[in-house]
Tab-separated table of C-alpha atoms and ligand atoms in Angstrom:
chain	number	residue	atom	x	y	z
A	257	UNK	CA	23.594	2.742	12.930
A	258	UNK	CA	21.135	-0.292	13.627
A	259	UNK	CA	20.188	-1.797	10.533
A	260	UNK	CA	17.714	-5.031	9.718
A	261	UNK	CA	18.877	-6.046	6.539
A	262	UNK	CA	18.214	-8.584	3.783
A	263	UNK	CA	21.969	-10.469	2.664
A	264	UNK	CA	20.354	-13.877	1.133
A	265	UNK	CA	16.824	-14.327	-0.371
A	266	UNK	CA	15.297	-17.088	1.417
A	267	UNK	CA	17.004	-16.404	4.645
A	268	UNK	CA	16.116	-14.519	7.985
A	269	UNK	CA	16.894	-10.891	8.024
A	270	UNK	CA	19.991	-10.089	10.068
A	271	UNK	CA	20.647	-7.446	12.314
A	272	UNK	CA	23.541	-5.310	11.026
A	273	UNK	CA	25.466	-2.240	11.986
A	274	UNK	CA	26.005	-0.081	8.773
A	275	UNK	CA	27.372	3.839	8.336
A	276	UNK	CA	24.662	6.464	8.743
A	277	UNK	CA	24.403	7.203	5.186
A	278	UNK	CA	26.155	10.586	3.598
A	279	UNK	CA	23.432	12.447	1.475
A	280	UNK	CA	23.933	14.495	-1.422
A	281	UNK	CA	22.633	18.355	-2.140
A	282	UNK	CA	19.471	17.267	-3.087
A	283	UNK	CA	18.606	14.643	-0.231
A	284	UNK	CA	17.574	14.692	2.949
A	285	UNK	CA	18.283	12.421	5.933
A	286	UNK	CA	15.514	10.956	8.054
A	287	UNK	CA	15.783	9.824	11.637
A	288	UNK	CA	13.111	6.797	11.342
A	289	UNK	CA	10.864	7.100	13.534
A	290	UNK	CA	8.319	4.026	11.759
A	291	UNK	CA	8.525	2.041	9.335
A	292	UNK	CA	5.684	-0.398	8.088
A	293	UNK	CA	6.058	-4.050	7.773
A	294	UNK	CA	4.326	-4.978	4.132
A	295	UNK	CA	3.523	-8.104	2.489
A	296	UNK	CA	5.990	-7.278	-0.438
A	297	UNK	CA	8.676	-7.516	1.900
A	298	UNK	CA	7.454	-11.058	2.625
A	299	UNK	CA	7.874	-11.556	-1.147
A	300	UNK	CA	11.189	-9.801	-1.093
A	301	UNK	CA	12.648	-12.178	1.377
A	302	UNK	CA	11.094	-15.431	-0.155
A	303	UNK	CA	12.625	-14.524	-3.570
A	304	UNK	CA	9.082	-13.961	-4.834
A	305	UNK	CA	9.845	-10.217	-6.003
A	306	UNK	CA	13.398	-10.191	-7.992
A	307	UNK	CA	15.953	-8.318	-5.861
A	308	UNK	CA	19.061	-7.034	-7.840
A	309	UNK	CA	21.604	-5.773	-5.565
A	310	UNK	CA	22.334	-7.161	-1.658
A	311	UNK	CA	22.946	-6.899	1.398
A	312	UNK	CA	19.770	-4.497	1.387
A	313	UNK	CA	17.777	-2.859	4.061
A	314	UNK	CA	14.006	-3.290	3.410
A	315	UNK	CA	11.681	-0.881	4.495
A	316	UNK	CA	9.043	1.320	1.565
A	317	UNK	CA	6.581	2.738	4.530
A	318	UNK	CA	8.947	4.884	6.080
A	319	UNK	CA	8.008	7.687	8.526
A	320	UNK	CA	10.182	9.973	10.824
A	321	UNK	CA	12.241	13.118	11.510
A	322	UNK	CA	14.283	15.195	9.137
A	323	UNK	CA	18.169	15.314	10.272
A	324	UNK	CA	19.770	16.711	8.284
A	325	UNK	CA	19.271	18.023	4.691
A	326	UNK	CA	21.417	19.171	1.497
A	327	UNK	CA	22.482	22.590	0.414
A	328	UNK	CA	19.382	22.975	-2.202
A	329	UNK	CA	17.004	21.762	-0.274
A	330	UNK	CA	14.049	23.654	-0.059
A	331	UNK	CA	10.722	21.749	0.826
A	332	UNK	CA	11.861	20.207	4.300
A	333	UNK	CA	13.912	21.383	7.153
A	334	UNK	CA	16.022	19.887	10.196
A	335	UNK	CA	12.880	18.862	12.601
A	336	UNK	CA	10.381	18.571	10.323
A	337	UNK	CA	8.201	15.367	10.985
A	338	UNK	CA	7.930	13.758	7.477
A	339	UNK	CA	6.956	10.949	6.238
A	340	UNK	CA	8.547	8.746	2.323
A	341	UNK	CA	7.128	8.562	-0.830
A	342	UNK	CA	8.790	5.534	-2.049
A	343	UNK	CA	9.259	5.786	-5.589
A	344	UNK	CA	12.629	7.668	-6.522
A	345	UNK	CA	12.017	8.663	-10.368
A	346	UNK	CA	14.183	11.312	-12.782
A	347	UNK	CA	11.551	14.231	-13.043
A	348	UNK	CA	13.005	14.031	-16.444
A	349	UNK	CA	12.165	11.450	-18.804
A	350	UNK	CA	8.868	11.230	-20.651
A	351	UNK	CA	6.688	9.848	-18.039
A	352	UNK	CA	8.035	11.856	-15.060
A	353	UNK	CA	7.257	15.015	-17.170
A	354	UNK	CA	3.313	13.800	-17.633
A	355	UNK	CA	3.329	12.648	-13.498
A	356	UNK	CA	3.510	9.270	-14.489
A	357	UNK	CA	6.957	8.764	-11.958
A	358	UNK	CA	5.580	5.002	-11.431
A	359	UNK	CA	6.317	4.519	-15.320
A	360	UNK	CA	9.630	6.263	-15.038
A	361	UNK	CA	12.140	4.725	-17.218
A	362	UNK	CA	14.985	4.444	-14.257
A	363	UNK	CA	12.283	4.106	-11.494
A	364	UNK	CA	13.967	2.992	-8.253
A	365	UNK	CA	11.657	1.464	-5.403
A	366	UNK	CA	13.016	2.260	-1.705
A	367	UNK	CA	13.136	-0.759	0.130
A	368	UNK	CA	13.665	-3.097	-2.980
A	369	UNK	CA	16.261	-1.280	-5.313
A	370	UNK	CA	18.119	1.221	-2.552
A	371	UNK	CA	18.021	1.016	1.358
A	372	UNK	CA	14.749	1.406	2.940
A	373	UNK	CA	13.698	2.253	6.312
A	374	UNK	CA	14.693	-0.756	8.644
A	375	UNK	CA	17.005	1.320	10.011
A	376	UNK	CA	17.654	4.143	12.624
A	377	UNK	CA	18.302	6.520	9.590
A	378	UNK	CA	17.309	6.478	5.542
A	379	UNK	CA	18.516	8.969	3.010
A	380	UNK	CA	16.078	10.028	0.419
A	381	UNK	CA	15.656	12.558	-2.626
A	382	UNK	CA	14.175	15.391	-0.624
A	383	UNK	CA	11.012	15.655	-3.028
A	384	UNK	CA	10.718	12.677	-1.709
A	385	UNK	CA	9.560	13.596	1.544
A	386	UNK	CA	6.565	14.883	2.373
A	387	UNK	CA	5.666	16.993	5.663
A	388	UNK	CA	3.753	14.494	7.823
A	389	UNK	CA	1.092	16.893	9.698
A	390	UNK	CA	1.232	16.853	13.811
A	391	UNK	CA	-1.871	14.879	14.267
A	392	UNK	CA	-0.821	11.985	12.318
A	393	UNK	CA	1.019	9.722	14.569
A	394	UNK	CA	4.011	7.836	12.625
A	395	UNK	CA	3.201	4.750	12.670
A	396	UNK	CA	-0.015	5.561	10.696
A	397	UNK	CA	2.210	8.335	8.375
A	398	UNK	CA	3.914	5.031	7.395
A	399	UNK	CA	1.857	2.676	6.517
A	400	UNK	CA	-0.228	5.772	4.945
A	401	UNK	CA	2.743	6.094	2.151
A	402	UNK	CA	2.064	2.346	0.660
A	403	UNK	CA	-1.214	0.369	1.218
A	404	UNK	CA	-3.392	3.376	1.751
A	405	UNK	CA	-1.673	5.140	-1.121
A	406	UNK	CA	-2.313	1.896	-3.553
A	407	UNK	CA	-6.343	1.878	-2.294
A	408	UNK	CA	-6.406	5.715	-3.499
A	409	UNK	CA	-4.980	5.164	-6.759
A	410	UNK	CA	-7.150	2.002	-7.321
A	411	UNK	CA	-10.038	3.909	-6.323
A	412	UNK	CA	-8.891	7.227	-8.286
A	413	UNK	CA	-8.114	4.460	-11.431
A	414	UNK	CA	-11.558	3.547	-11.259
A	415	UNK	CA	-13.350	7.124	-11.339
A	416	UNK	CA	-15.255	6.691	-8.184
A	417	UNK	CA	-17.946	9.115	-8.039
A	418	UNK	CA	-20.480	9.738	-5.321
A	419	UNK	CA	-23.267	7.244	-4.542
A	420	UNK	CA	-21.818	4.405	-6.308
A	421	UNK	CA	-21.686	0.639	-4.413
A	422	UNK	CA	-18.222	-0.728	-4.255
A	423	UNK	CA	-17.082	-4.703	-3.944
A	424	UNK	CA	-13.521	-5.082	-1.757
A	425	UNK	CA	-12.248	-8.156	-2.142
A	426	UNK	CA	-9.635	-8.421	0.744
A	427	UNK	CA	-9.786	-7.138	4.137
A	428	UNK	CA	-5.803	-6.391	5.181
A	429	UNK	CA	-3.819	-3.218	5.104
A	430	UNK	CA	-5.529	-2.388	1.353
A	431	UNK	CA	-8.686	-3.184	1.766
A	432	UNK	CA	-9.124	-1.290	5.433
A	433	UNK	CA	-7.959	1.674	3.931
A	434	UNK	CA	-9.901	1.484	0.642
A	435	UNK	CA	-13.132	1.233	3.230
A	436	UNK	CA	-12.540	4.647	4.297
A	437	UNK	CA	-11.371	6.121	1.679
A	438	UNK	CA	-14.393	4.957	-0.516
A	439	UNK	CA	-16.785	6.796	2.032
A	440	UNK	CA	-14.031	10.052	1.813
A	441	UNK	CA	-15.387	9.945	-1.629
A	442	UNK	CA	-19.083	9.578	-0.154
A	443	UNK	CA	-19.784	6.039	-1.864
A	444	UNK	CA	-22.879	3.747	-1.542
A	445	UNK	CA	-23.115	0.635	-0.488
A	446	UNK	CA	-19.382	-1.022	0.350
A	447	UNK	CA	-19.578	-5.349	0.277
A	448	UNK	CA	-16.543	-6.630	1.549
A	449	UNK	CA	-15.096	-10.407	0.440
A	450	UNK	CA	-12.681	-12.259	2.691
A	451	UNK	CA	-12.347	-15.661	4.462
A	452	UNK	CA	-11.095	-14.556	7.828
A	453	UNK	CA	-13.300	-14.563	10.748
A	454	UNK	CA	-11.972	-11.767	12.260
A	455	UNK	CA	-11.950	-9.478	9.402
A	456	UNK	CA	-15.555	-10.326	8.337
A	457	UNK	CA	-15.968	-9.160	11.967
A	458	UNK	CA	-14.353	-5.884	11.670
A	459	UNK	CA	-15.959	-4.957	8.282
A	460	UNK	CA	-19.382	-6.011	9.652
A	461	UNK	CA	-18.665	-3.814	12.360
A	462	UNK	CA	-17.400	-0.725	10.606
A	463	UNK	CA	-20.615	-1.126	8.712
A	464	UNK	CA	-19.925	-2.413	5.219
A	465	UNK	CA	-21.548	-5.686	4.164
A	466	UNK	CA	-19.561	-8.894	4.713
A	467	UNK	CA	-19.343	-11.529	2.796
A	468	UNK	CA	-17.868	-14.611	3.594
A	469	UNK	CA	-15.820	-16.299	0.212
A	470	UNK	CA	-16.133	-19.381	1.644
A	471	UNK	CA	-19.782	-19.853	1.912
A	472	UNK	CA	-20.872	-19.670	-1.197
A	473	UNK	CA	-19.869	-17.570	-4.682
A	474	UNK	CA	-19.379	-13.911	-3.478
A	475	UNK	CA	-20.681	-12.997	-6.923
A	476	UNK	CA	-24.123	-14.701	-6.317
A	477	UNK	CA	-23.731	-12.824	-2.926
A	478	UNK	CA	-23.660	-9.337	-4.237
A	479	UNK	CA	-26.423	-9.506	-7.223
A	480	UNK	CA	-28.468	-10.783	-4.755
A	481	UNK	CA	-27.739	-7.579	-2.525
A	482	UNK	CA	-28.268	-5.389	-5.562
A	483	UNK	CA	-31.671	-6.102	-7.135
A	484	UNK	CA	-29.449	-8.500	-9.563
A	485	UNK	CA	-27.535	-5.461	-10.417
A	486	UNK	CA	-23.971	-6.111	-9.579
A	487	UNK	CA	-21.833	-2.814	-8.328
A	488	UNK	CA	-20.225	-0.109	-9.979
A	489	UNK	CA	-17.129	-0.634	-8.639
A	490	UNK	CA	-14.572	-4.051	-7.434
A	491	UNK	CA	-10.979	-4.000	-6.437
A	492	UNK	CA	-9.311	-7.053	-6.237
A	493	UNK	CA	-6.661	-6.280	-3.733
A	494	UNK	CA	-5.057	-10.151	-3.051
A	495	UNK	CA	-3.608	-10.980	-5.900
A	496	UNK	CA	-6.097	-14.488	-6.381
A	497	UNK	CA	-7.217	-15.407	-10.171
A	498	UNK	CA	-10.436	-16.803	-8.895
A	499	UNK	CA	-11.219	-13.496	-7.321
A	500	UNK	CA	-10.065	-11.195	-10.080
A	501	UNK	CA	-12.840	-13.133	-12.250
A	502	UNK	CA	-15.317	-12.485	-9.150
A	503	UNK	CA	-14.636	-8.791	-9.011
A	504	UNK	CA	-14.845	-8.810	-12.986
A	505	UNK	CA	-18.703	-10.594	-12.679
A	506	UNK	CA	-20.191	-8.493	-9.745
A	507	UNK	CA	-19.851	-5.345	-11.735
A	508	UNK	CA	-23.456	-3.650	-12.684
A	509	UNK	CA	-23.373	-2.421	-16.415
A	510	UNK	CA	-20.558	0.274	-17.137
A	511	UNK	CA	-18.638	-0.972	-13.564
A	512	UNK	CA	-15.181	-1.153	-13.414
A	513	UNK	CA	-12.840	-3.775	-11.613
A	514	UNK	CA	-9.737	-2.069	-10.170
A	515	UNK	CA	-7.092	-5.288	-10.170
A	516	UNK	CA	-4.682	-4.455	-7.910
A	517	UNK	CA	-3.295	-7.584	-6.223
A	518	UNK	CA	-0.371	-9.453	-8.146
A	519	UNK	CA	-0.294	-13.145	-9.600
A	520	UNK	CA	1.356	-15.192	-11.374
A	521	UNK	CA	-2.274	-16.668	-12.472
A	522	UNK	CA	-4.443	-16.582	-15.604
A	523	UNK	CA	-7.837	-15.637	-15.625
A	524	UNK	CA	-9.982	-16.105	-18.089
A	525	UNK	CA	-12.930	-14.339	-19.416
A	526	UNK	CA	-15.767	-14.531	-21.974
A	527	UNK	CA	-15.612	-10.844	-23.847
A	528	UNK	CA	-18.575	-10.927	-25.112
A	529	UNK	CA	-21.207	-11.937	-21.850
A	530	UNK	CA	-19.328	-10.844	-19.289
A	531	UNK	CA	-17.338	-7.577	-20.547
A	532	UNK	CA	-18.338	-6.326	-23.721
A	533	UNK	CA	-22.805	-6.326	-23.426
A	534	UNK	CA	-22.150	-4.618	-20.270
A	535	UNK	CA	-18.957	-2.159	-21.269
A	536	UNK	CA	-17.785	-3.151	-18.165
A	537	UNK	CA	-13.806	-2.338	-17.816
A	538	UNK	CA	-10.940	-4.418	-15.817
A	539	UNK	CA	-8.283	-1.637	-15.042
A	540	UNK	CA	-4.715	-2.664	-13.810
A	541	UNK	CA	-3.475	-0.514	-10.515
A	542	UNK	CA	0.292	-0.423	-10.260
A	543	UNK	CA	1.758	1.752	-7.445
A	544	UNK	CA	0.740	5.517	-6.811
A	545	UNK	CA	1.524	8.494	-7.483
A	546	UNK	CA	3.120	11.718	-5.767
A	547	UNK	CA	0.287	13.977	-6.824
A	548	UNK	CA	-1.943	11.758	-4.897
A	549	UNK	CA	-0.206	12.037	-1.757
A	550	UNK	CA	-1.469	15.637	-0.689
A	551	UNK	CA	-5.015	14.439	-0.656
A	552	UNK	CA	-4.350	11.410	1.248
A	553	UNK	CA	-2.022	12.716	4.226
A	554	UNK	CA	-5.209	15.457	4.493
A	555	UNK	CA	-7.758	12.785	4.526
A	556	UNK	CA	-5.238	11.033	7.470
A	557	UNK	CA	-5.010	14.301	8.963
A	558	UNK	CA	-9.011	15.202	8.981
A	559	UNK	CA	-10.020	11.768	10.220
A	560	UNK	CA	-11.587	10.674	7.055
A	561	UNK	CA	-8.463	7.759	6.906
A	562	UNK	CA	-7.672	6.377	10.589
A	563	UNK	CA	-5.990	3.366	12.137
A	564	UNK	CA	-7.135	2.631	15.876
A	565	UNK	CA	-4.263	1.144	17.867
A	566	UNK	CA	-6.105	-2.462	17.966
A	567	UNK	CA	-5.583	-2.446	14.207
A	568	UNK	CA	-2.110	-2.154	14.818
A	569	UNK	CA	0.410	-4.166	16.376
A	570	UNK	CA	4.036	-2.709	16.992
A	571	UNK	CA	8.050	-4.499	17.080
A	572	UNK	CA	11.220	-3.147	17.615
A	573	UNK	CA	13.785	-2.673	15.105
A	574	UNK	CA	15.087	-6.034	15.734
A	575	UNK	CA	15.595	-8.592	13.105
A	576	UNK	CA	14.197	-11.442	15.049
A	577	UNK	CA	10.941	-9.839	15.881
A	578	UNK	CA	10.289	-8.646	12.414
A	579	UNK	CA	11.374	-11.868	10.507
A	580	UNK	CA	8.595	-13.256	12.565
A	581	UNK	CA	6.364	-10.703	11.563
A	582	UNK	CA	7.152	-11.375	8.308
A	583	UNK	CA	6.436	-15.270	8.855
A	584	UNK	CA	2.918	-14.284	10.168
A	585	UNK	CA	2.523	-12.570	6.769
A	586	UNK	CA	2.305	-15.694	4.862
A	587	UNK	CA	-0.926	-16.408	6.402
A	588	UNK	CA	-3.620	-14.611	6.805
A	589	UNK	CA	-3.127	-11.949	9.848
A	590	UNK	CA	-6.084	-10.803	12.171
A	591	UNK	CA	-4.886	-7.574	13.543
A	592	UNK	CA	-4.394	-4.638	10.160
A	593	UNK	CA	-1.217	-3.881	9.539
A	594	UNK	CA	2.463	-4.650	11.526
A	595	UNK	CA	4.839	-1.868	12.241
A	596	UNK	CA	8.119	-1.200	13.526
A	597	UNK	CA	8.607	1.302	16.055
A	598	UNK	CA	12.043	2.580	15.832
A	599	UNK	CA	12.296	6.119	17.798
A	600	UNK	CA	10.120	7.168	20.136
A	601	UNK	CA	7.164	9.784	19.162
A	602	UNK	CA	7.832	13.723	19.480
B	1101	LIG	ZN1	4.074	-1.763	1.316
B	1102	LIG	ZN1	11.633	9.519	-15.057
């Protein structure tokens, strides 16, 4: 089969032809149908993430057709439209057995430690694979299964209840998602920080409050919007020091900043004025979970989560086209999210 694989961090991906991978009698194989193009893969490439074992074949927002499946395979059938929930864990050790799989002490990632879904097929544990309803097209079933995923676990990490004003700092793949599904959980007010043009366009549009970062301090920005108040809740979904401290100082008394972008950065804070007087909380978002995903492939399927086809932009499963892809990544990209189209729709 067609592969895109990584062989040497730092270098283009290559096209490769691999086998179609045997599965075992608890996995199920997946004709891909779409596979998202994230900005961890950018990382991936660039040696920014640690990669242990290559030649790999990237690829954690995964989306397709079951092909075939194992003799104890239950959940799934042959047919089934499906889409990956990328976190392979034991079900056994002491965090798989409270739902914790993100924690789980041989926790593999698809796409980073085992083949991923730049490919024409992908082999997966079949409770990893979850039936993707009719109405949700692939492309958005994959790219569901990793940014929107992370944006419902920040906001879940964070106790959002109903009425309360929320600060996004970041408008990509995270942050469009964490828009709507803020409003699934009927917020207030949402204020949205981010330096690109565009996006302050789109957010403006979709009818959140934009703020641009770059004219002034976004905190400043967003007590003045709230009677001096600040807002109950802030994720911080780029991964920028500077703005983790921002979403930290916006929050109203008892808010909570979700932190969900990664750096290598230090922040600093003074406990006292600017956590403890306001029990404020910073909370640390790693990953998702599985018991998350039923909620958020209904919220895709109902409407309440949707990706117009502007916000999209599509490749083939061709190395040169998504290396390219993955260049744009390392800048800041207008359209939402990039995905490869590798079967057709049925
Ligand atoms: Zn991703
Ligand atoms: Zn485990």
């Amino acid at each position: 089969m067609k592969s895109v694989r990584l062989v040497k961090i730092g270098e283009p991906l290559q096209d490769l032809e691999v086998p179609i991978p045997d599965i075992g009698p608890s996995e199920v194989l997946i004709r891909v149908s779409a596979a998202g193009i994230c900005h961890s893969d950018e990382h991936y490439r660039a040696g920014v993430s640690k990669i242990d074992k290559l030649p790999l074949t990237l690829g954690h927002e995964v989306a397709g057709v079951v092909d075939k499946v194992g003799a104890q395979v239950r959940n799934v059938a042959p047919g089934d439209r499906v889409c990956v929930h990328y976190l392979v864990h034991c079900g056994q050790c002491e965090f798989c057995r409270r739902g914790l799989e993100q924690f789980c002490l041989t926790v593999q990632m698809i796409g980073k430690d085992r083949d991923g879904g730049y490919a024409e097929f992908i082999k997966v544990p079949a409770k990893n694979a979850f039936k993707l309803p009719d109405e949700i097209p692939f492309e958005v079933g994959a790219i569901t299964m990793c940014s929107s995923a992370t944006s419902l676990h920040a906001l879940n990490k964070a106790r959002i209840k109903s009425g309360e004003s929320v600060a996004i700092f970041g408008f990509g793949g995270l942050g469009y998602s964490a828009l709507q599904l803020a409003r699934a959980f009927d917020c207030g007010p949402v204020y949205i920080v981010e330096i690109n043009a565009t996006k302050l366009a789109l957010a403006k549009k979709l009818g959140a409050v934009a703020i641009d970062a770059n004219a002034g301090d976004p905190v400043e920005r967003i007590k003045q919007a709230t009677n001096g108040q600040g807002v109950d809740i802030s994720l911080e979904l780029i991964g920028s020091a500077k703005m983790m401290r921002q979403a930290a100082l916006c929050l109203a008394p008892l808010g909570r900043a979700a932190l969900v972008g990664l750096t290598k950065e230090s922040m600093s804070i003074f406990p006292y004025t600017e956590l403890i007087n306001r029990e404020a909380e910073i909370i640390g978002v790693s990953d998702h979970l599985a018991s998350e995903l039923p909620a958020l492939i209904e919220f895709a399927r109902n409407g309440k989560l949707c990706f117009p086809s502007d916000a999209l932009r599509v490749v083939d499963l061709d190395a040169g086209q998504i290396n390219a892809a993955l260049d744009q990544l390392r800048n800041s990209i207008d359209h939402v999210r990039t995905i490869i189209k590798v079967t057709s729709d049925k």
